[in-house]
Coordinates of C-alpha atoms and ligand atoms in Angstrom, one line a residue:
X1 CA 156.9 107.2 150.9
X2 CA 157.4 110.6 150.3
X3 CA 153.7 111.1 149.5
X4 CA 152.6 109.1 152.5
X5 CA 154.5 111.5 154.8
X6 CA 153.0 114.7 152.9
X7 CA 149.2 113.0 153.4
X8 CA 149.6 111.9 157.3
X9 CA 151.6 115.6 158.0
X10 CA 148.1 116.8 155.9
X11 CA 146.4 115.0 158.5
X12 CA 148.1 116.2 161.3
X13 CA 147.6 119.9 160.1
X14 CA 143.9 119.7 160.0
X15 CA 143.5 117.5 163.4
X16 CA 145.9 120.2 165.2
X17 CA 143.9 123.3 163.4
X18 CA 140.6 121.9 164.2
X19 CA 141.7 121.1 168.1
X20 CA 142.8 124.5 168.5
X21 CA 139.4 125.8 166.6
X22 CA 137.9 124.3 169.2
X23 CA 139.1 126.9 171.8
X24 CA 138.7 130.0 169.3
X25 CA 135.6 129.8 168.6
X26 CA 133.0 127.6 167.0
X27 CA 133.8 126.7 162.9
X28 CA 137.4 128.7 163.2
X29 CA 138.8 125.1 162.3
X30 CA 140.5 125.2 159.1
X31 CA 138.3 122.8 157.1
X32 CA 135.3 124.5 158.1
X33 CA 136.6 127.9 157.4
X34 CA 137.5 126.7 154.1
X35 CA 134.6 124.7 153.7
X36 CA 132.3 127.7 154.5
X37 CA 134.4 130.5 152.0
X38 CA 134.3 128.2 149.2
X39 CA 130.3 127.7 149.8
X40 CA 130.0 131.8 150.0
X41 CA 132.9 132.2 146.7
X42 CA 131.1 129.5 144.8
X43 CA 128.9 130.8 142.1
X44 CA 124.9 130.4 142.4
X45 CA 124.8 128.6 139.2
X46 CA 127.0 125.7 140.6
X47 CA 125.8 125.9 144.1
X48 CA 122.1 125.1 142.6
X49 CA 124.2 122.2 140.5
X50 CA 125.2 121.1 143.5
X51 CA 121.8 121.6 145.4
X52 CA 120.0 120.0 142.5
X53 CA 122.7 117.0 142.3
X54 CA 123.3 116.2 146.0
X55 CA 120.6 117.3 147.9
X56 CA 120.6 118.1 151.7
X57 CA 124.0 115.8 151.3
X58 CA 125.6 118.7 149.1
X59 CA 128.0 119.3 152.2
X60 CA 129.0 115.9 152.3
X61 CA 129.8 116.5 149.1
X62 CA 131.6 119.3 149.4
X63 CA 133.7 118.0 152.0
X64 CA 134.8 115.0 149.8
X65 CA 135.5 116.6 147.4
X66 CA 137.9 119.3 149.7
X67 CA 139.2 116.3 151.4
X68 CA 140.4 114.7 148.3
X69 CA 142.0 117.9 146.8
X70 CA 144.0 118.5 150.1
X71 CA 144.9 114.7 150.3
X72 CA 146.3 115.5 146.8
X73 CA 148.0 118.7 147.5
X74 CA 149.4 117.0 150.9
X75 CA 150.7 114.1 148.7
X76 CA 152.8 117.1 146.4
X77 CA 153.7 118.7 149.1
X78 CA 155.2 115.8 149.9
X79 CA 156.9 114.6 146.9
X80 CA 158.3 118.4 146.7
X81 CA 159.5 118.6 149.9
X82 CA 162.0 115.5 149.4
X83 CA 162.5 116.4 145.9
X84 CA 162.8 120.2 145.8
X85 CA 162.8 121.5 149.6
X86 CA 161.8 123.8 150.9
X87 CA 158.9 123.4 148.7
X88 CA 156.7 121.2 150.0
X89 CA 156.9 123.6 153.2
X90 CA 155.9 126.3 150.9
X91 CA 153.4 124.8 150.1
X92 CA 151.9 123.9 153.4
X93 CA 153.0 127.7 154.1
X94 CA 150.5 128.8 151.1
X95 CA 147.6 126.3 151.9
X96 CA 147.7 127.8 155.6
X97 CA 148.1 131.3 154.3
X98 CA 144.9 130.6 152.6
X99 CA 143.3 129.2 156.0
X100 CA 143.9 132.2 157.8
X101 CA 142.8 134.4 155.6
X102 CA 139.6 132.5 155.0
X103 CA 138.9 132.5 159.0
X104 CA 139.6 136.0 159.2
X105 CA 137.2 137.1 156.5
X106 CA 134.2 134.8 158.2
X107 CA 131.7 137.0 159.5
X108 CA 131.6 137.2 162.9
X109 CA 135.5 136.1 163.3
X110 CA 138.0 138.6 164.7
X111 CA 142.2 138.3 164.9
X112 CA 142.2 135.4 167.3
X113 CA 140.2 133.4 164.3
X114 CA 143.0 133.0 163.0
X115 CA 145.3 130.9 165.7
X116 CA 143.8 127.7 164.2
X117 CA 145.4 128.5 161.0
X118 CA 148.8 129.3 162.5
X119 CA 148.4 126.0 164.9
X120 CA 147.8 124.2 161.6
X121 CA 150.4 125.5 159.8
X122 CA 153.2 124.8 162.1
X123 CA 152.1 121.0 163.7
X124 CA 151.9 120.7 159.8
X125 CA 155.5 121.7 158.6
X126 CA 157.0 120.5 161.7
X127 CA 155.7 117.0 161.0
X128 CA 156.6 117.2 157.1
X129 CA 160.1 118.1 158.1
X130 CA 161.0 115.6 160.3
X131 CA 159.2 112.6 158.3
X132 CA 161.2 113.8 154.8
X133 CA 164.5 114.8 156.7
X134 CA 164.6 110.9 157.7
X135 CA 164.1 110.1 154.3
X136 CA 166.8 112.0 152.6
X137 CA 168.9 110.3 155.0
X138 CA 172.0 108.8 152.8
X139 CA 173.9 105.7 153.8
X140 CA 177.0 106.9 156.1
X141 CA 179.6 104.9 153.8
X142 CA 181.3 107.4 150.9
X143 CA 179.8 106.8 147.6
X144 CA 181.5 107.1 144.0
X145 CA 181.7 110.9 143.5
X146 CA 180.2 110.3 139.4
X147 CA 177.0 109.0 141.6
X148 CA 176.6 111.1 144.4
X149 CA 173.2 112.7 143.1
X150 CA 171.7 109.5 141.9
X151 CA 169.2 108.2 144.3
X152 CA 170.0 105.6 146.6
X153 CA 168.5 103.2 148.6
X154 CA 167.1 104.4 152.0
X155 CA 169.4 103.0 154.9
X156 CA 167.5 100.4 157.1
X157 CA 167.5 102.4 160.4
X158 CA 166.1 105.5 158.7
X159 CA 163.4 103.2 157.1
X160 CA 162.4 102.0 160.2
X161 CA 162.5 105.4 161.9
X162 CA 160.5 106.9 159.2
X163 CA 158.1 104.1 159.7
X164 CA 157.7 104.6 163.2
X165 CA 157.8 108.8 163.1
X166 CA 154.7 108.2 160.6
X167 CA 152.9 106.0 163.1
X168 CA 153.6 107.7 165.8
X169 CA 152.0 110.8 163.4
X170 CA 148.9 109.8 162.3
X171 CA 148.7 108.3 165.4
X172 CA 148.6 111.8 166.6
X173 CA 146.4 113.2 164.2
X174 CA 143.6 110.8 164.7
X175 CA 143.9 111.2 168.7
X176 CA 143.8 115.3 167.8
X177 CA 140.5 114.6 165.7
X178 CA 139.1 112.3 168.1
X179 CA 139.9 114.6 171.0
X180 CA 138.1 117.8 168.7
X181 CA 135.0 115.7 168.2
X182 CA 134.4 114.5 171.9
X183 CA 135.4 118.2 173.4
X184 CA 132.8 119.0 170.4
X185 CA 130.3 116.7 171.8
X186 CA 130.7 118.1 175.1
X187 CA 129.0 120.9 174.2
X188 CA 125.9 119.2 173.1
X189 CA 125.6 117.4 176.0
X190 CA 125.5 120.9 177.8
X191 CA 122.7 121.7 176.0
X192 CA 121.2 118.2 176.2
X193 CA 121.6 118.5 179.9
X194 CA 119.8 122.2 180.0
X195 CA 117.0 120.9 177.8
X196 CA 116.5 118.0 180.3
X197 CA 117.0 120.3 183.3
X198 CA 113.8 120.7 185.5
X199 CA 114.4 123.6 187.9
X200 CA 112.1 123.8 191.2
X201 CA 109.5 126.2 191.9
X202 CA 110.1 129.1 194.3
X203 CA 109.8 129.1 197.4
X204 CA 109.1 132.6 197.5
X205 CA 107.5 132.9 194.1
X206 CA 107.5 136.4 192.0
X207 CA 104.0 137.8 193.0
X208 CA 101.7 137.8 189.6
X209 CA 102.4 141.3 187.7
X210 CA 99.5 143.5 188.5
X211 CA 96.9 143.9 185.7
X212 CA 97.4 147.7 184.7
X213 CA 101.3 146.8 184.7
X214 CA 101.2 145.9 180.7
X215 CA 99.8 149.0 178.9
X216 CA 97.3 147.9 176.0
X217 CA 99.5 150.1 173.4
X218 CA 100.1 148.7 169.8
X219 CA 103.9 148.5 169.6
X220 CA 104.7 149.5 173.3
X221 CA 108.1 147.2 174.3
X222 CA 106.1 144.1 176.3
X223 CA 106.7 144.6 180.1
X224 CA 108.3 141.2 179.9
X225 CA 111.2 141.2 177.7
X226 CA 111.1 137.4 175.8
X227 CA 114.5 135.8 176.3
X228 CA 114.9 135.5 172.8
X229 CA 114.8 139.2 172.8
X230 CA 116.5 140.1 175.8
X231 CA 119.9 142.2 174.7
X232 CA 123.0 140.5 175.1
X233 CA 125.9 141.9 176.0
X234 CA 129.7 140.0 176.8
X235 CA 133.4 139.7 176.2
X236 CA 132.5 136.3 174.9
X237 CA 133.7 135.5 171.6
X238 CA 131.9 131.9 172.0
X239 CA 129.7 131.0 174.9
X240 CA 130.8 129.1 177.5
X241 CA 129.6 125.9 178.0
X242 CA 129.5 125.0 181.5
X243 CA 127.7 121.6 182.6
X244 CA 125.4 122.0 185.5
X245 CA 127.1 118.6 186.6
X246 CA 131.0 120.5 186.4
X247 CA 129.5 123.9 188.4
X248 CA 131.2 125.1 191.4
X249 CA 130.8 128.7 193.1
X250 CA 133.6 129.5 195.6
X251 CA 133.1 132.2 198.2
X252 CA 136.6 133.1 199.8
X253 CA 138.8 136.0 200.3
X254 CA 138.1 138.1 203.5
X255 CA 135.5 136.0 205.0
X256 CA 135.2 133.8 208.3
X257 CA 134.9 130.7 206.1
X258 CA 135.2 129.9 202.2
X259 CA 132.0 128.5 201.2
X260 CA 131.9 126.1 198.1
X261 CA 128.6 125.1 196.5
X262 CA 127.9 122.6 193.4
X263 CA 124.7 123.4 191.1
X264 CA 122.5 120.3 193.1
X265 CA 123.4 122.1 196.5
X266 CA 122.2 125.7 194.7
X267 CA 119.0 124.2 193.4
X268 CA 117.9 122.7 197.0
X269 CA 118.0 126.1 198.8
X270 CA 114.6 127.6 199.1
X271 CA 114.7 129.5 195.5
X272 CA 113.1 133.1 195.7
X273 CA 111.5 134.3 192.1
X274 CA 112.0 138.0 191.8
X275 CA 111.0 141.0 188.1
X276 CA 114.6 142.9 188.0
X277 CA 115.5 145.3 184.9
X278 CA 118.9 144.7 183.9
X279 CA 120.6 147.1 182.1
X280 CA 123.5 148.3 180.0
X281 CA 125.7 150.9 181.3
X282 CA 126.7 151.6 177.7
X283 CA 122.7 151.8 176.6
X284 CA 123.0 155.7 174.9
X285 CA 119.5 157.9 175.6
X286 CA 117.0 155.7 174.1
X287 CA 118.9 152.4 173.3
X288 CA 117.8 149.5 173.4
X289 CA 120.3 147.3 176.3
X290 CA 117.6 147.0 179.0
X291 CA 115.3 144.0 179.5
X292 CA 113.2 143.3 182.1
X293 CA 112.9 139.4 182.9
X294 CA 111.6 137.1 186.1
X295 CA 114.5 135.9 187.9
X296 CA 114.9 132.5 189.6
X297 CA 118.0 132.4 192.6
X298 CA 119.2 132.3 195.6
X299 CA 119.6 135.5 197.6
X300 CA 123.3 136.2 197.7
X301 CA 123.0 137.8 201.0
X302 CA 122.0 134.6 202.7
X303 CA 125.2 132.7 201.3
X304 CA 127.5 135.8 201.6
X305 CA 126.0 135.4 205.5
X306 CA 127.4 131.5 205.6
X307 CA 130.7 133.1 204.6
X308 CA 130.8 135.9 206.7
X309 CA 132.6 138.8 205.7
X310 CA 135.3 140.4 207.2
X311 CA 134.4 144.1 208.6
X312 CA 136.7 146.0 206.6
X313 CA 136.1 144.0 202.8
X314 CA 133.8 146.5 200.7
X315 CA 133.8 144.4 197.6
X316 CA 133.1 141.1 195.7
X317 CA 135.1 140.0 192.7
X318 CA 132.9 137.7 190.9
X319 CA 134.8 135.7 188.1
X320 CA 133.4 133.9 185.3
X321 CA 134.3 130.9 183.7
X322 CA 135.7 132.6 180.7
X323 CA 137.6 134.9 182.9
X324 CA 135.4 138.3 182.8
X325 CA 135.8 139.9 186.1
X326 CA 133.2 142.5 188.0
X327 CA 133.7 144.0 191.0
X328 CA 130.1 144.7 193.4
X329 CA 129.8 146.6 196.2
X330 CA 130.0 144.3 199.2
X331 CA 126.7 146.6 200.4
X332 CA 124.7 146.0 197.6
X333 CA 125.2 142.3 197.9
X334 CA 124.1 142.7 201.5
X335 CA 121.3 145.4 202.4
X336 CA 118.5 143.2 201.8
X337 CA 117.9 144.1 198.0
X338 CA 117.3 141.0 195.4
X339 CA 120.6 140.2 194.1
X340 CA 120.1 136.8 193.4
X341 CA 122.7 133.9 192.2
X342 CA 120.1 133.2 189.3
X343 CA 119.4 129.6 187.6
X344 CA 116.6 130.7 185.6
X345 CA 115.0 133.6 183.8
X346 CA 111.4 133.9 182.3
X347 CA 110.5 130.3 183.6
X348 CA 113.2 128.2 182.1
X349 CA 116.9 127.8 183.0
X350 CA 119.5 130.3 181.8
X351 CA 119.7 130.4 178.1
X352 CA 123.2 129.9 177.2
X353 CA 124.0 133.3 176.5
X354 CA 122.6 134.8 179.4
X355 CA 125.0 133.2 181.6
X356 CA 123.7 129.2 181.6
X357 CA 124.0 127.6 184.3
X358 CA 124.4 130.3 186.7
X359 CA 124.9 133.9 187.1
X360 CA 124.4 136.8 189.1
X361 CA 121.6 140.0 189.0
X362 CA 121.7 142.9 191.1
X363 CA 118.9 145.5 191.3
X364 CA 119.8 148.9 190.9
X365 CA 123.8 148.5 189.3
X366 CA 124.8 148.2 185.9
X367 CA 125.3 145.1 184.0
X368 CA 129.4 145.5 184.6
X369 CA 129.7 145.8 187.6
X370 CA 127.0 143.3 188.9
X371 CA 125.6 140.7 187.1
X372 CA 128.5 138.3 186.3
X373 CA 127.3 135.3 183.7
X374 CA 128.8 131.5 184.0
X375 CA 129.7 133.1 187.4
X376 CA 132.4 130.9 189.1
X377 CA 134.2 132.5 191.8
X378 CA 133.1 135.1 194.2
X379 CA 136.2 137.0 196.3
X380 CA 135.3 138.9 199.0
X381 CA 137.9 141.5 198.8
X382 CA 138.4 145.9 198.8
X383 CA 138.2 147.9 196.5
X384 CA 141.4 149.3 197.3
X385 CA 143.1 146.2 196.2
X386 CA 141.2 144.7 193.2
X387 CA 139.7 145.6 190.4
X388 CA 137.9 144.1 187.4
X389 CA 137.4 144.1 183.7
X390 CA 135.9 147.2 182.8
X391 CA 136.8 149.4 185.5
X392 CA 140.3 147.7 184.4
X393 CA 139.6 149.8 181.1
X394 CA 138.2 153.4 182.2
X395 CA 135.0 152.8 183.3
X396 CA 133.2 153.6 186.9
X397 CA 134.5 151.8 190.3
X398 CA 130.9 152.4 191.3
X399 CA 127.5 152.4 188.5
X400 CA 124.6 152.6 190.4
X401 CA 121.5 153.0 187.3
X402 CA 120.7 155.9 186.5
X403 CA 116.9 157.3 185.8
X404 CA 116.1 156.9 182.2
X405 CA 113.2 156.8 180.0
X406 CA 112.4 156.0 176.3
X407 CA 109.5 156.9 173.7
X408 CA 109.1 153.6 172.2
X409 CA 106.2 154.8 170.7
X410 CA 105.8 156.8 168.2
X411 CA 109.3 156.0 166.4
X412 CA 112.3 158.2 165.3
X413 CA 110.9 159.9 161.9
X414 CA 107.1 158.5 162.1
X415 CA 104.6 160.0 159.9
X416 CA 101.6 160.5 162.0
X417 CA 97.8 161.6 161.0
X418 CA 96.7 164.6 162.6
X419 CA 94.6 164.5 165.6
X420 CA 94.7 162.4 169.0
X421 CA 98.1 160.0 168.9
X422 CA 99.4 158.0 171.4
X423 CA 102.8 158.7 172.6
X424 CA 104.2 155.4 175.0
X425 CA 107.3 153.8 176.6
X426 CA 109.3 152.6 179.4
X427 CA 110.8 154.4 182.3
X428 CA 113.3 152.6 185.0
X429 CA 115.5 154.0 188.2
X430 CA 115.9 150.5 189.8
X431 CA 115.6 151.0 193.4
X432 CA 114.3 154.1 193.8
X433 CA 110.9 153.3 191.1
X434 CA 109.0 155.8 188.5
X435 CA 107.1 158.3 190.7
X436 CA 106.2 160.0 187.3
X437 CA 107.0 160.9 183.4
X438 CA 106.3 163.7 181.8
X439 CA 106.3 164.8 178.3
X440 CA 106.7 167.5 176.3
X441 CA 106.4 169.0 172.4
X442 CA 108.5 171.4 170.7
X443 CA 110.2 172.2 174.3
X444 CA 106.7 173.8 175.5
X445 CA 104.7 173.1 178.5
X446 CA 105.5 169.3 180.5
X447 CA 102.1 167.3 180.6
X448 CA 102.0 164.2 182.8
X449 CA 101.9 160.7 181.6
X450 CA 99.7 158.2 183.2
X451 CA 101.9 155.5 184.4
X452 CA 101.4 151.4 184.2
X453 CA 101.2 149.7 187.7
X454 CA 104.2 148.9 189.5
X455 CA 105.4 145.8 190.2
X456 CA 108.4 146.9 192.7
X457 CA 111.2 149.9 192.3
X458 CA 113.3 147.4 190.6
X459 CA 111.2 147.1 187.2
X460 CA 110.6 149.6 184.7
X461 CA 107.2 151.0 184.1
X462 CA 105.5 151.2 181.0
X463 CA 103.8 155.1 180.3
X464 CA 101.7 156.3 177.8
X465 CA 100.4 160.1 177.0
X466 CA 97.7 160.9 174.2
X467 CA 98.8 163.6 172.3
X468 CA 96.5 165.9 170.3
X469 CA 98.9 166.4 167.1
X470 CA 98.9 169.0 165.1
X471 CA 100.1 169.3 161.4
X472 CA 104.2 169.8 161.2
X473 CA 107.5 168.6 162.1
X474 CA 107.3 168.1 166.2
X475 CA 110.1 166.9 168.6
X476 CA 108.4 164.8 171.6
X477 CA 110.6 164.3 174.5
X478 CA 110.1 162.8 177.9
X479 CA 111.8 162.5 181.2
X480 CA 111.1 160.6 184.5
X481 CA 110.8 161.3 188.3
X482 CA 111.9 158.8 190.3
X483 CA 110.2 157.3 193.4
X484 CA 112.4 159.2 195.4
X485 CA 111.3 162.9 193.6
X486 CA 114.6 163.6 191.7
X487 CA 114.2 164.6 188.1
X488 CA 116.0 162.8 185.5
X489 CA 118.9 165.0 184.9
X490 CA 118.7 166.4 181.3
X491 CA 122.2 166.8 180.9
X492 CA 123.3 165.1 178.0
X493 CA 126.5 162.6 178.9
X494 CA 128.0 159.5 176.6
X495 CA 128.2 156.1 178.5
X496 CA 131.4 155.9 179.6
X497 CA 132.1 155.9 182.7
X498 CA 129.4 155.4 184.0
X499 CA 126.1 155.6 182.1
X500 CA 124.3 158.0 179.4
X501 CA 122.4 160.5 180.6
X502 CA 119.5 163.4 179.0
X503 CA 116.0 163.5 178.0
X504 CA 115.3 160.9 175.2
X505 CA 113.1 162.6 172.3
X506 CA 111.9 162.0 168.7
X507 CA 111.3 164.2 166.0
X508 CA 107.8 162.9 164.1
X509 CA 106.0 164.4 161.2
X510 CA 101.9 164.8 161.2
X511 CA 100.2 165.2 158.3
Ligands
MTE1 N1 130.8 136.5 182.0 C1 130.4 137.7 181.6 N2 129.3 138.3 182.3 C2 128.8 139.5 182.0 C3 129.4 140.2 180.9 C4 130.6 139.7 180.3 O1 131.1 140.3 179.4 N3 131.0 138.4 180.6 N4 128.9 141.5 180.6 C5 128.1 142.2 181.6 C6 127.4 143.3 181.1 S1 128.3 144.6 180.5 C7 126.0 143.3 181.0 S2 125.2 144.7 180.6 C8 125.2 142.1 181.3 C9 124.3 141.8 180.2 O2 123.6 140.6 180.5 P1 122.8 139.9 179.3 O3 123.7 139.6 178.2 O4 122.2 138.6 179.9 O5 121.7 140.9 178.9 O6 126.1 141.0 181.6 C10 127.2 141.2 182.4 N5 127.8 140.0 182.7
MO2 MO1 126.9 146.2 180.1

């Protein structure tokens, strides 16, 4: 009986880990952070065993065999616990020890990997306790004092409570691993339901990108950014998974009239198609957190406008679904520029991780402060009052983009061959547009670039300049006017608060 309780309380201490795995991240759970260590500490000679023996089924096998050596170890734990306790708790101590550390040294886990482990650990004990405290229950009536450590027979009561606590236990533990496996199956449908999902055409579709707006230069970055390209940057340790079907925006706060919309109503509206550059504000001079994409949304504006604004709000709170706040200038949201409520990018829905089903893009602002993914909530509010994740943390209430510009071509440390060379990039100052870029060698004279077309002040521009090199070690370096006439400042400033700035360069060699 004894063993029985240690195997169920085993039970219960993987359903409960793998439940709460569920919400840390995906494979935290204990058997598949185990599962996955022992695959990386095995050694290749037994691995290839394995391969050769088992096949593409060698992680079935694994897993039986894993599942038999903890039913084994459960059934010790156990026997030791009624025998010699605490024991059998020390043991479920150790094998969750073991857990934790094992989902802490995944890669790609951080400290909260290892709440499934500590979940696990205590649903565990807890049930092992109480199922072997019932059975070293001892009949109430005084026993001869020469037999008082001899077994003896289990009252009837505590039999039948033990029976019913063990139930009532694995009873628990298969709901907890039924439960994991549907929440688990959620997500694929999410995914089902974004491969199925069809969005409509524009209504006001992105005009076709001029001709002379793609430069033909071998390894310039493509004026489109691929979405399997496109940087990502988020607080989210796994991606939400929000169904389409489960989507609600609320508009509320200091409006006329709180506005909810599901993702069917969002779809119907007459969709506008718009090229935006989003970028980083924590993109260093020359980095690579920028992407240019075609976006498919509604205009905010027109749904702020249903809500209506009070006079003196200055602000919108967007929230997301995984709780990641941004706060937007209520003006920015309003004077007619593209920020959309987006539903697709490039042509397809949202990819997962760029804020599936819905999120927000707003020319001209940094990523933080703008362009909320799994967006949820929007609260009309001040700045006075609110404030949101990042600024929460030291960076800029307000993060307009500023000019940049990048040699993407040639790269850091190239070895060039003498003679003509192209020198090539990108260029952005959403909202105010590239008037021009301008490049220089060894801090000498400025030459203009010739400049891709534009598509609108909100995209970046590809450049190129051809370059007559001569032998040596040269620094190139390049700044940007923007469509307004400023010059790119060249004053050299790290990202926080609010955005790198100074002249990107690159030191080549020509031979
Ligand atoms: N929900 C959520 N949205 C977010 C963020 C986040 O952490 N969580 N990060 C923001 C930042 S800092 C940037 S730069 C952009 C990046 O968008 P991308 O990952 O699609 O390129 O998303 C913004 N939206
Ligand atoms: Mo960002």
């Amino acid at each position: 009986m004894a063993a029985a309780a240690g195997v169920v309380a085993g039970a219960v201490t993987l359903a409960a880990g793998e439940l709460a795995g569920l919400l840390v991240g995906p494979r935290s759970g204990p058997f598949f952070v185990v599962g996955n260590t022992i695959v990386d500490l095995t050694p290749e000679w037994l691995k290839s065993f394995a391969i050769s023996t088992f096949g593409e089924n060698d992680k079935i096998a694994l897993f039986a065999c894993l599942a038999t050596m903890l039913t084994l170890l459960a059934a010790i734990a156990g026997w030791l616990q009624l025998r010699r306790p605490p024991w059998g708790l020390v043991l479920v101590g150790i094998l969750g020890a073991v857990a934790a550390v094992a989902a802490l040294t995944r890669p790609g886990s951080d400290a909260w990997y290892v709440i499934p482990a500590i979940v696990a650990i205590v649903s565990g004990s807890l049930t092992l306790w109480l199922l072997i405290s019932v059975l070293r229950e001892r009949p109430e009536q005084p026993s001869d004092s020469a037999h008082a450590d001899a077994p003896q027979p289990l009252p009837r009561s505590s039999r039948r409570r033990f029976l019913v606590l063990t139930v009532a236990a694995a009873g628990l533990a298969v709901a907890a691993a039924a439960g994991s496996r549907t929440l688990g199956q959620t997500r694929q449908d999410i995914l089902d339901a974004r491969a199925r999902l069809r969005l409509p055409s524009a209504d006001d579709p992105a005009a076709p990108p001029p001709v002379d707006a793609e430069l033909d230069v071998p390894e310039i970055t493509p004026f489109t950014t691929p979405n399997s390209e496109f940087y990502r940057v988020d607080t989210a340790l796994e991606i939400p998974r929000l169904h389409p079907g489960e989507w609600r925006l609320r508009i509320h706060g200091m409006v006329d009239e709180a506005v909810e919309i599901d993702f069917d109503d969002l779809v119907s509206l007459p969709l506008v198609e718009r090229m935006i550059t989003l970028t980083c504000v924590s993109n260093e001079v020359g980095g690579e957190l920028a992407g240019n994409a075609v976006w498919l949304g509604y205009p905010l504006r027109a749904l702020l406008e249903r809500a209506r604004p009070h006079d003196d709000a200055d602000m919108v709170l967007s929230t997301s679904v995984d709780g990641f706040t941004a706060s937007t200038p209520l003006e920015a949201l309003t004077d007619g520029r593209d920020a959309l409520l987006a539903v697709g990018m490039n042509g397809e829905p949202l990819p997962m991780r760029h804020g599936f089903p819905v999120r927000m893009v707003v020319p001209g602002l940094y990523g933080y402060v703008s362009a909320t993914k799994w967006v949820t909530d929007l609260r009309v509010t001040r700045f006075d009052r609110e404030t949101a994740y990042w600024t929460d943390r030291g960076w800029a209430e307000r993060a307009p983009i500023k000019t940049a510009s990048r040699i993407d071509v040639p790269g850091s440390f190239a070895r060039l061959d003498a003679g003509p060379n192209v020198v090539a990039g990108v260029a952005w100052a959403q909202r105010r547009g590239i008037g021009a870029v301008q490049v220089n060698v060894d801090d000498g004279e400025w030459y203009e670039a010739e400049l891709a077309g534009e598509v609108s002040v909100d995209t970046w521009r590809q450049w190129f300049w051809e370059w007559d090199a001569e032998p040596g070690r040269h620094t190139v370096r390049v700044r940007a006017v923007d469509g307004d006439g400023a010059l790119q400042t060249g004053e050299q400033v790290p990202p926080i608060p609010d955005g790198a700035s100074g002249w990107h360069s690159v030191v080549v060699e020509v031979i």
